[in-house]
Amino acid sequence: MDVTKLWQPSNPGFITNPFPVYSKILAHAPVFQSPTGDFVVMNYDGVKHVLFAKNFQTGARAEWIYKMTQYATGRNIDFGSIRQAVAGMPIQQNPPIHSLIRSVLAKNWPSKSFLSTKSSEICDEILADMPPSFDLVSFIAKKLPVWMGCDVLGMPRSLGEELQADGFKLVQLLDPYLTFKDLKNIQVASTNLRASFDLYYSSLDKESAGLAAAVKKAAEGNPEFNADPVSLIIFLFIAAFETTSSLISICLQTLIKDKELLRKLDDDASIERFVREILRLHSPVQITGRSNPEPIALSGVEIPANSTITLCLGSANRDPSHFENPDQLIIDRKVNDHLSFGYGMHHCLGSQMAVVEAASVVKAFLPKLERTSIVGKPVWENRLMIRRLLSMELAISNEKAMSV
């Protein structure tokens, strides 16, 4: 079987439900070279190995952006803001600066109890004005992560809401299947974000509460901190809501479509296990990338040095050689060591925050989900890298109407 014909990461039909195709490819070629030249790793062991091994590097996206900016300069197009933004993303950096950034963030990261309390408070605030019908994504799946991200950073929520649309555009930089037209649109968003965050940073008190102040304090007090602090804060802002919005949406979509699951969510622990199982089945980040400074063999495939390696997290999380009944949602799964948050030095620092937020929304909606239905057809983002719903209309029937 020629699996390269099945691998269609830009096809809308593939993006909406890629999992049957993943299964076919995984059964025939856990590692293969795609038509675009990158080597795609589909199996759990291969993906985990590359994520964990220190001799693999991230940053290929930054190099690609740099090449595109050089090309654009010859056409009198300025992609400077894009290059600056991607260079400041920790997931595009390697040690030693990456290690220093993670150390600063880890020392100042809020506790789980703080995140849980804050998330529950925001849920209550949002749901207090819940209409009988609404778009789940815009009403809470986007709003909660944006407000949480602002509170954790220490920036005004109003600024976060103003900039969230540009933030969603900027995160597309991590998609390996961008077009030149995409980059032109992202450049506008990146320029807007940079201008707004430069202004915010200039008035930021480094002794104030929040991660943004901690970054500024480290940048001004540590001569070894040679990362761009504004780009780092922008990354923390966009990382706080893009993937979490996807997780929240799919959690509620799953429960509305299969209400039998509601009987199994009888305490905080079961809700958290449900969220983690959704993360395994529907990883918001489906693909990520690495490069290899040296030649390597994975699953019998020889990969030359300095190749681009695409890691399919969505496929690895459903690898039957690692997970029993991988396509089934099993809340009490004994082992759920999914790779949705990465692994190794680039494991997502905000993983706990994402789980807490999704669990808070599920808990808040539980009393209403029996009466909740999906109206029309949900709309998916036409990108595989971060697989998310763009909109999903919900309707909640009146309790009295249900009892008639």
mmCIF file of C-alpha atoms in Angstrom, residues 58-333:
data_model
loop_
_atom_site.group_PDB
_atom_site.id
_atom_site.type_symbol
_atom_site.label_atom_id
_atom_site.label_comp_id
_atom_site.label_asym_id
_atom_site.label_seq_id
_atom_site.Cartn_x
_atom_site.Cartn_y
_atom_site.Cartn_z
ATOM 1 C CA THR A 58 13.231 21.763 17.517
ATOM 2 C CA GLY A 59 13.475 25.040 15.636
ATOM 3 C CA ALA A 60 12.916 23.782 12.084
ATOM 4 C CA ARG A 61 9.885 26.063 11.861
ATOM 5 C CA ALA A 62 12.002 29.086 12.766
ATOM 6 C CA GLU A 63 14.516 28.179 10.065
ATOM 7 C CA TRP A 64 11.731 27.794 7.492
ATOM 8 C CA ILE A 65 10.249 31.163 8.484
ATOM 9 C CA TYR A 66 13.689 32.750 8.127
ATOM 10 C CA LYS A 67 14.032 31.376 4.590
ATOM 11 C CA MET A 68 10.561 32.645 3.708
ATOM 12 C CA THR A 69 11.364 36.118 5.048
ATOM 13 C CA GLN A 70 14.464 36.212 2.855
ATOM 14 C CA TYR A 71 12.342 35.252 -0.137
ATOM 15 C CA ALA A 72 9.719 37.846 0.803
ATOM 16 C CA THR A 73 12.313 40.617 1.111
ATOM 17 C CA GLY A 74 13.101 40.147 -2.562
ATOM 18 C CA ARG A 75 9.423 40.777 -3.302
ATOM 19 C CA ASN A 76 9.248 43.854 -1.038
ATOM 20 C CA ILE A 77 7.170 42.029 1.573
ATOM 21 C CA ASP A 78 8.105 42.432 5.246
ATOM 22 C CA PHE A 79 7.766 39.305 7.404
ATOM 23 C CA GLY A 80 9.896 40.733 10.199
ATOM 24 C CA SER A 81 7.219 40.460 12.869
ATOM 25 C CA ILE A 82 6.651 36.801 12.042
ATOM 26 C CA ARG A 83 10.337 35.989 12.283
ATOM 27 C CA GLN A 84 10.564 37.797 15.610
ATOM 28 C CA ALA A 85 7.508 35.991 16.956
ATOM 29 C CA VAL A 86 8.533 32.459 16.035
ATOM 30 C CA ALA A 87 12.093 32.998 17.276
ATOM 31 C CA GLY A 88 10.674 33.822 20.709
ATOM 32 C CA MET A 89 8.608 30.658 21.044
ATOM 33 C CA PRO A 90 10.128 28.257 23.612
ATOM 34 C CA ILE A 91 8.953 25.271 21.578
ATOM 35 C CA GLN A 92 11.244 26.502 18.790
ATOM 36 C CA GLN A 93 14.248 26.868 21.098
ATOM 37 C CA ASN A 94 16.902 24.487 22.353
ATOM 38 C CA PRO A 95 19.187 24.474 25.417
ATOM 39 C CA PRO A 96 20.659 26.433 27.055
ATOM 40 C CA ILE A 97 18.187 29.319 26.575
ATOM 41 C CA HIS A 98 15.229 26.929 26.509
ATOM 42 C CA SER A 99 16.272 25.461 29.881
ATOM 43 C CA LEU A 100 16.622 28.933 31.409
ATOM 44 C CA ILE A 101 13.185 30.035 30.180
ATOM 45 C CA ARG A 102 11.511 26.892 31.544
ATOM 46 C CA SER A 103 13.241 27.389 34.882
ATOM 47 C CA VAL A 104 11.911 30.948 35.194
ATOM 48 C CA LEU A 105 8.387 29.907 34.228
ATOM 49 C CA ALA A 106 8.335 26.791 36.440
ATOM 50 C CA LYS A 107 9.391 28.774 39.516
ATOM 51 C CA ASN A 108 6.553 31.240 39.010
ATOM 52 C CA TRP A 109 3.854 28.895 37.724
ATOM 53 C CA PRO A 110 0.622 28.982 39.795
ATOM 54 C CA SER A 111 -0.393 25.966 41.884
ATOM 55 C CA LYS A 112 -3.117 23.526 40.896
ATOM 56 C CA SER A 113 -5.321 24.747 43.757
ATOM 57 C CA PHE A 114 -5.028 28.344 42.532
ATOM 58 C CA LEU A 115 -5.815 27.291 38.958
ATOM 59 C CA SER A 116 -8.801 25.201 40.048
ATOM 60 C CA THR A 117 -10.287 27.993 42.144
ATOM 61 C CA LYS A 118 -9.709 30.618 39.480
ATOM 62 C CA SER A 119 -11.126 28.425 36.710
ATOM 63 C CA SER A 120 -14.270 27.606 38.702
ATOM 64 C CA GLU A 121 -14.820 31.286 39.475
ATOM 65 C CA ILE A 122 -14.543 32.250 35.812
ATOM 66 C CA CYS A 123 -16.899 29.420 34.768
ATOM 67 C CA ASP A 124 -19.514 30.643 37.236
ATOM 68 C CA GLU A 125 -19.088 34.192 35.980
ATOM 69 C CA ILE A 126 -19.554 33.192 32.340
ATOM 70 C CA LEU A 127 -22.429 30.765 32.904
ATOM 71 C CA ALA A 128 -24.349 33.292 35.002
ATOM 72 C CA ASP A 129 -25.385 34.962 31.732
ATOM 73 C CA MET A 130 -25.915 31.782 29.686
ATOM 74 C CA PRO A 131 -28.733 32.112 27.101
ATOM 75 C CA PRO A 132 -30.898 29.126 26.064
ATOM 76 C CA SER A 133 -28.959 28.801 22.797
ATOM 77 C CA PHE A 134 -25.404 29.846 21.999
ATOM 78 C CA ASP A 135 -22.193 28.992 20.174
ATOM 79 C CA LEU A 136 -20.136 26.886 22.574
ATOM 80 C CA VAL A 137 -16.781 27.972 21.138
ATOM 81 C CA SER A 138 -17.228 31.730 21.410
ATOM 82 C CA PHE A 139 -19.364 31.636 24.562
ATOM 83 C CA ILE A 140 -17.017 29.676 26.835
ATOM 84 C CA ALA A 141 -14.457 27.464 25.042
ATOM 85 C CA LYS A 142 -12.517 30.546 23.929
ATOM 86 C CA LYS A 143 -13.465 32.942 26.706
ATOM 87 C CA LEU A 144 -12.427 30.827 29.692
ATOM 88 C CA PRO A 145 -8.866 30.117 28.452
ATOM 89 C CA VAL A 146 -8.375 33.755 27.407
ATOM 90 C CA TRP A 147 -9.501 35.074 30.805
ATOM 91 C CA MET A 148 -7.458 32.437 32.622
ATOM 92 C CA GLY A 149 -4.401 33.226 30.542
ATOM 93 C CA CYS A 150 -4.758 36.948 31.247
ATOM 94 C CA ASP A 151 -5.164 36.381 34.985
ATOM 95 C CA VAL A 152 -2.139 34.080 35.137
ATOM 96 C CA LEU A 153 -0.019 36.492 33.092
ATOM 97 C CA GLY A 154 -1.281 39.459 35.109
ATOM 98 C CA MET A 155 -2.669 41.372 32.125
ATOM 99 C CA PRO A 156 -6.124 42.953 31.702
ATOM 100 C CA ARG A 157 -8.825 40.618 30.380
ATOM 101 C CA SER A 158 -10.037 43.394 28.104
ATOM 102 C CA LEU A 159 -6.652 43.399 26.361
ATOM 103 C CA GLY A 160 -6.783 39.631 25.977
ATOM 104 C CA GLU A 161 -10.233 39.740 24.399
ATOM 105 C CA GLU A 162 -9.105 42.501 22.063
ATOM 106 C CA LEU A 163 -6.096 40.480 20.877
ATOM 107 C CA GLN A 164 -7.416 36.917 20.882
ATOM 108 C CA ALA A 165 -8.343 36.900 17.170
ATOM 109 C CA ASP A 166 -4.793 37.895 16.249
ATOM 110 C CA GLY A 167 -3.516 35.284 18.694
ATOM 111 C CA PHE A 168 -5.435 32.510 16.954
ATOM 112 C CA LYS A 169 -3.892 33.611 13.658
ATOM 113 C CA LEU A 170 -0.356 33.774 15.027
ATOM 114 C CA VAL A 171 -0.412 30.225 16.373
ATOM 115 C CA GLN A 172 -0.869 29.026 12.795
ATOM 116 C CA LEU A 173 2.863 29.657 12.399
ATOM 117 C CA LEU A 174 3.436 26.208 13.876
ATOM 118 C CA ASP A 175 1.456 24.556 11.081
ATOM 119 C CA PRO A 176 3.937 22.880 8.692
ATOM 120 C CA TYR A 177 1.561 23.235 5.732
ATOM 121 C CA LEU A 178 1.289 27.008 5.373
ATOM 122 C CA THR A 179 1.055 28.900 2.118
ATOM 123 C CA PHE A 180 2.626 32.238 1.237
ATOM 124 C CA LYS A 181 -0.845 33.768 1.454
ATOM 125 C CA ASP A 182 -1.228 32.394 4.984
ATOM 126 C CA LEU A 183 2.021 34.081 5.992
ATOM 127 C CA LYS A 184 0.850 37.441 4.674
ATOM 128 C CA ASN A 185 -2.283 37.209 6.843
ATOM 129 C CA ILE A 186 -0.281 36.085 9.869
ATOM 130 C CA GLN A 187 2.136 38.987 9.401
ATOM 131 C CA VAL A 188 -0.710 41.462 9.949
ATOM 132 C CA ALA A 189 -1.781 39.687 13.144
ATOM 133 C CA SER A 190 1.812 39.424 14.368
ATOM 134 C CA THR A 191 2.430 43.127 13.808
ATOM 135 C CA ASN A 192 -0.709 44.044 15.743
ATOM 136 C CA LEU A 193 0.217 41.752 18.626
ATOM 137 C CA ARG A 194 3.754 43.061 18.803
ATOM 138 C CA ALA A 195 2.642 46.694 18.921
ATOM 139 C CA SER A 196 0.083 46.002 21.662
ATOM 140 C CA PHE A 197 2.418 43.898 23.791
ATOM 141 C CA ASP A 198 5.298 46.376 23.398
ATOM 142 C CA LEU A 199 2.999 49.008 24.885
ATOM 143 C CA TYR A 200 1.824 46.648 27.645
ATOM 144 C CA TYR A 201 5.400 45.622 28.479
ATOM 145 C CA SER A 202 6.637 49.220 28.692
ATOM 146 C CA SER A 203 4.215 49.959 31.543
ATOM 147 C CA LEU A 204 4.515 46.540 33.245
ATOM 148 C CA ASP A 205 5.750 46.627 36.841
ATOM 149 C CA LYS A 206 8.229 43.779 37.193
ATOM 150 C CA GLU A 207 7.397 43.512 40.899
ATOM 151 C CA SER A 208 3.693 42.923 40.229
ATOM 152 C CA ALA A 209 1.969 39.535 40.293
ATOM 153 C CA GLY A 210 1.806 37.267 37.261
ATOM 154 C CA LEU A 211 4.028 35.417 34.811
ATOM 155 C CA ALA A 212 4.551 38.458 32.592
ATOM 156 C CA ALA A 213 6.138 40.396 35.458
ATOM 157 C CA ALA A 214 8.293 37.368 36.325
ATOM 158 C CA VAL A 215 9.557 37.271 32.731
ATOM 159 C CA LYS A 216 10.383 40.994 32.788
ATOM 160 C CA LYS A 217 12.185 40.657 36.119
ATOM 161 C CA ALA A 218 14.268 37.755 34.804
ATOM 162 C CA ALA A 219 15.043 39.569 31.545
ATOM 163 C CA GLU A 220 16.269 42.664 33.355
ATOM 164 C CA GLY A 221 18.009 40.908 36.230
ATOM 165 C CA ASN A 222 19.771 37.971 34.579
ATOM 166 C CA PRO A 223 22.456 38.751 31.960
ATOM 167 C CA GLU A 224 22.165 35.173 30.630
ATOM 168 C CA PHE A 225 18.474 35.682 29.789
ATOM 169 C CA ASN A 226 19.051 36.635 26.160
ATOM 170 C CA ALA A 227 15.562 35.751 24.912
ATOM 171 C CA ASP A 228 13.180 38.450 23.701
ATOM 172 C CA PRO A 229 10.843 38.902 26.713
ATOM 173 C CA VAL A 230 7.983 40.446 24.711
ATOM 174 C CA SER A 231 7.948 37.572 22.209
ATOM 175 C CA LEU A 232 7.953 35.125 25.128
ATOM 176 C CA ILE A 233 4.950 36.832 26.751
ATOM 177 C CA ILE A 234 3.112 36.821 23.425
ATOM 178 C CA PHE A 235 3.767 33.087 23.154
ATOM 179 C CA LEU A 236 2.471 32.483 26.693
ATOM 180 C CA PHE A 237 -0.654 34.435 25.775
ATOM 181 C CA ILE A 238 -1.464 32.428 22.643
ATOM 182 C CA ALA A 239 -0.429 29.102 24.186
ATOM 183 C CA ALA A 240 -2.901 29.683 26.993
ATOM 184 C CA PHE A 241 -6.038 29.423 24.879
ATOM 185 C CA GLU A 242 -5.615 27.859 21.429
ATOM 186 C CA THR A 243 -5.310 24.188 22.407
ATOM 187 C CA THR A 244 -7.425 24.493 25.559
ATOM 188 C CA SER A 245 -10.303 25.914 23.534
ATOM 189 C CA SER A 246 -10.154 22.775 21.394
ATOM 190 C CA LEU A 247 -10.080 20.482 24.419
ATOM 191 C CA ILE A 248 -13.086 22.141 26.066
ATOM 192 C CA SER A 249 -15.146 22.024 22.881
ATOM 193 C CA ILE A 250 -14.480 18.344 22.199
ATOM 194 C CA CYS A 251 -15.124 17.358 25.831
ATOM 195 C CA LEU A 252 -18.607 18.862 25.734
ATOM 196 C CA GLN A 253 -19.326 17.644 22.205
ATOM 197 C CA THR A 254 -18.505 14.088 23.310
ATOM 198 C CA LEU A 255 -20.766 14.251 26.374
ATOM 199 C CA ILE A 256 -23.682 15.746 24.463
ATOM 200 C CA LYS A 257 -23.458 13.052 21.788
ATOM 201 C CA ASP A 258 -23.137 10.198 24.303
ATOM 202 C CA LYS A 259 -25.143 11.051 27.397
ATOM 203 C CA GLU A 260 -24.546 7.606 28.895
ATOM 204 C CA LEU A 261 -21.107 8.906 29.802
ATOM 205 C CA LEU A 262 -22.688 11.381 32.210
ATOM 206 C CA ARG A 263 -23.488 8.561 34.665
ATOM 207 C CA LYS A 264 -19.774 7.801 34.955
ATOM 208 C CA LEU A 265 -18.741 11.325 35.936
ATOM 209 C CA ASP A 266 -19.708 11.253 39.599
ATOM 210 C CA ASP A 267 -16.754 13.071 41.204
ATOM 211 C CA ASP A 268 -13.802 15.340 40.431
ATOM 212 C CA ALA A 269 -11.454 12.401 39.871
ATOM 213 C CA SER A 270 -13.685 10.763 37.248
ATOM 214 C CA ILE A 271 -14.126 14.105 35.453
ATOM 215 C CA GLU A 272 -10.368 14.572 35.292
ATOM 216 C CA ARG A 273 -9.880 11.026 33.979
ATOM 217 C CA PHE A 274 -12.493 11.738 31.311
ATOM 218 C CA VAL A 275 -10.653 14.902 30.250
ATOM 219 C CA ARG A 276 -7.355 13.013 30.011
ATOM 220 C CA GLU A 277 -8.976 10.290 27.919
ATOM 221 C CA ILE A 278 -10.353 12.938 25.560
ATOM 222 C CA LEU A 279 -6.816 14.311 25.337
ATOM 223 C CA ARG A 280 -5.625 10.880 24.244
ATOM 224 C CA LEU A 281 -8.402 10.310 21.724
ATOM 225 C CA HIS A 282 -8.569 13.859 20.368
ATOM 226 C CA SER A 283 -5.207 15.483 20.947
ATOM 227 C CA PRO A 284 -5.636 19.208 20.166
ATOM 228 C CA VAL A 285 -2.117 19.203 18.715
ATOM 229 C CA GLN A 286 -2.122 16.481 16.081
ATOM 230 C CA ILE A 287 1.345 16.991 14.628
ATOM 231 C CA THR A 288 4.597 18.567 15.722
ATOM 232 C CA GLY A 289 8.111 18.549 14.337
ATOM 233 C CA ARG A 290 11.776 17.930 15.028
ATOM 234 C CA SER A 291 15.030 17.722 13.086
ATOM 235 C CA ASN A 292 17.892 15.264 13.486
ATOM 236 C CA PRO A 293 21.505 16.468 13.409
ATOM 237 C CA GLU A 294 22.650 12.891 12.805
ATOM 238 C CA PRO A 295 21.321 9.979 10.691
ATOM 239 C CA ILE A 296 18.877 7.697 12.476
ATOM 240 C CA ALA A 297 16.769 4.613 11.772
ATOM 241 C CA LEU A 298 13.178 4.469 13.019
ATOM 242 C CA SER A 299 11.052 1.351 12.439
ATOM 243 C CA GLY A 300 13.555 0.210 9.820
ATOM 244 C CA VAL A 301 13.433 3.485 7.870
ATOM 245 C CA GLU A 302 16.766 5.250 7.399
ATOM 246 C CA ILE A 303 16.420 8.982 7.976
ATOM 247 C CA PRO A 304 19.334 11.137 6.756
ATOM 248 C CA ALA A 305 20.843 13.814 8.969
ATOM 249 C CA ASN A 306 19.156 17.228 9.053
ATOM 250 C CA SER A 307 15.812 15.860 7.871
ATOM 251 C CA THR A 308 12.475 17.342 8.852
ATOM 252 C CA ILE A 309 10.594 14.870 11.026
ATOM 253 C CA THR A 310 6.836 15.196 11.477
ATOM 254 C CA LEU A 311 5.525 13.516 14.630
ATOM 255 C CA CYS A 312 1.859 12.505 14.498
ATOM 256 C CA LEU A 313 0.715 12.680 18.111
ATOM 257 C CA GLY A 314 -2.875 11.893 17.132
ATOM 258 C CA SER A 315 -1.819 8.582 15.625
ATOM 259 C CA ALA A 316 0.621 7.673 18.416
ATOM 260 C CA ASN A 317 -2.142 8.144 20.983
ATOM 261 C CA ARG A 318 -4.199 5.472 19.210
ATOM 262 C CA ASP A 319 -1.407 2.994 18.555
ATOM 263 C CA PRO A 320 -2.872 -0.479 19.305
ATOM 264 C CA SER A 321 0.589 -1.787 20.201
ATOM 265 C CA HIS A 322 0.572 0.554 23.204
ATOM 266 C CA PHE A 323 -3.085 1.200 24.075
ATOM 267 C CA GLU A 324 -5.666 -1.551 24.477
ATOM 268 C CA ASN A 325 -8.823 -0.817 22.454
ATOM 269 C CA PRO A 326 -7.263 2.478 21.347
ATOM 270 C CA ASP A 327 -10.331 3.870 19.565
ATOM 271 C CA GLN A 328 -12.632 3.400 22.555
ATOM 272 C CA LEU A 329 -13.248 6.047 25.205
ATOM 273 C CA ILE A 330 -12.422 4.272 28.476
ATOM 274 C CA ILE A 331 -12.622 6.640 31.442
ATOM 275 C CA ASP A 332 -11.070 4.133 33.853
ATOM 276 C CA ARG A 333 -8.209 3.240 31.504
#
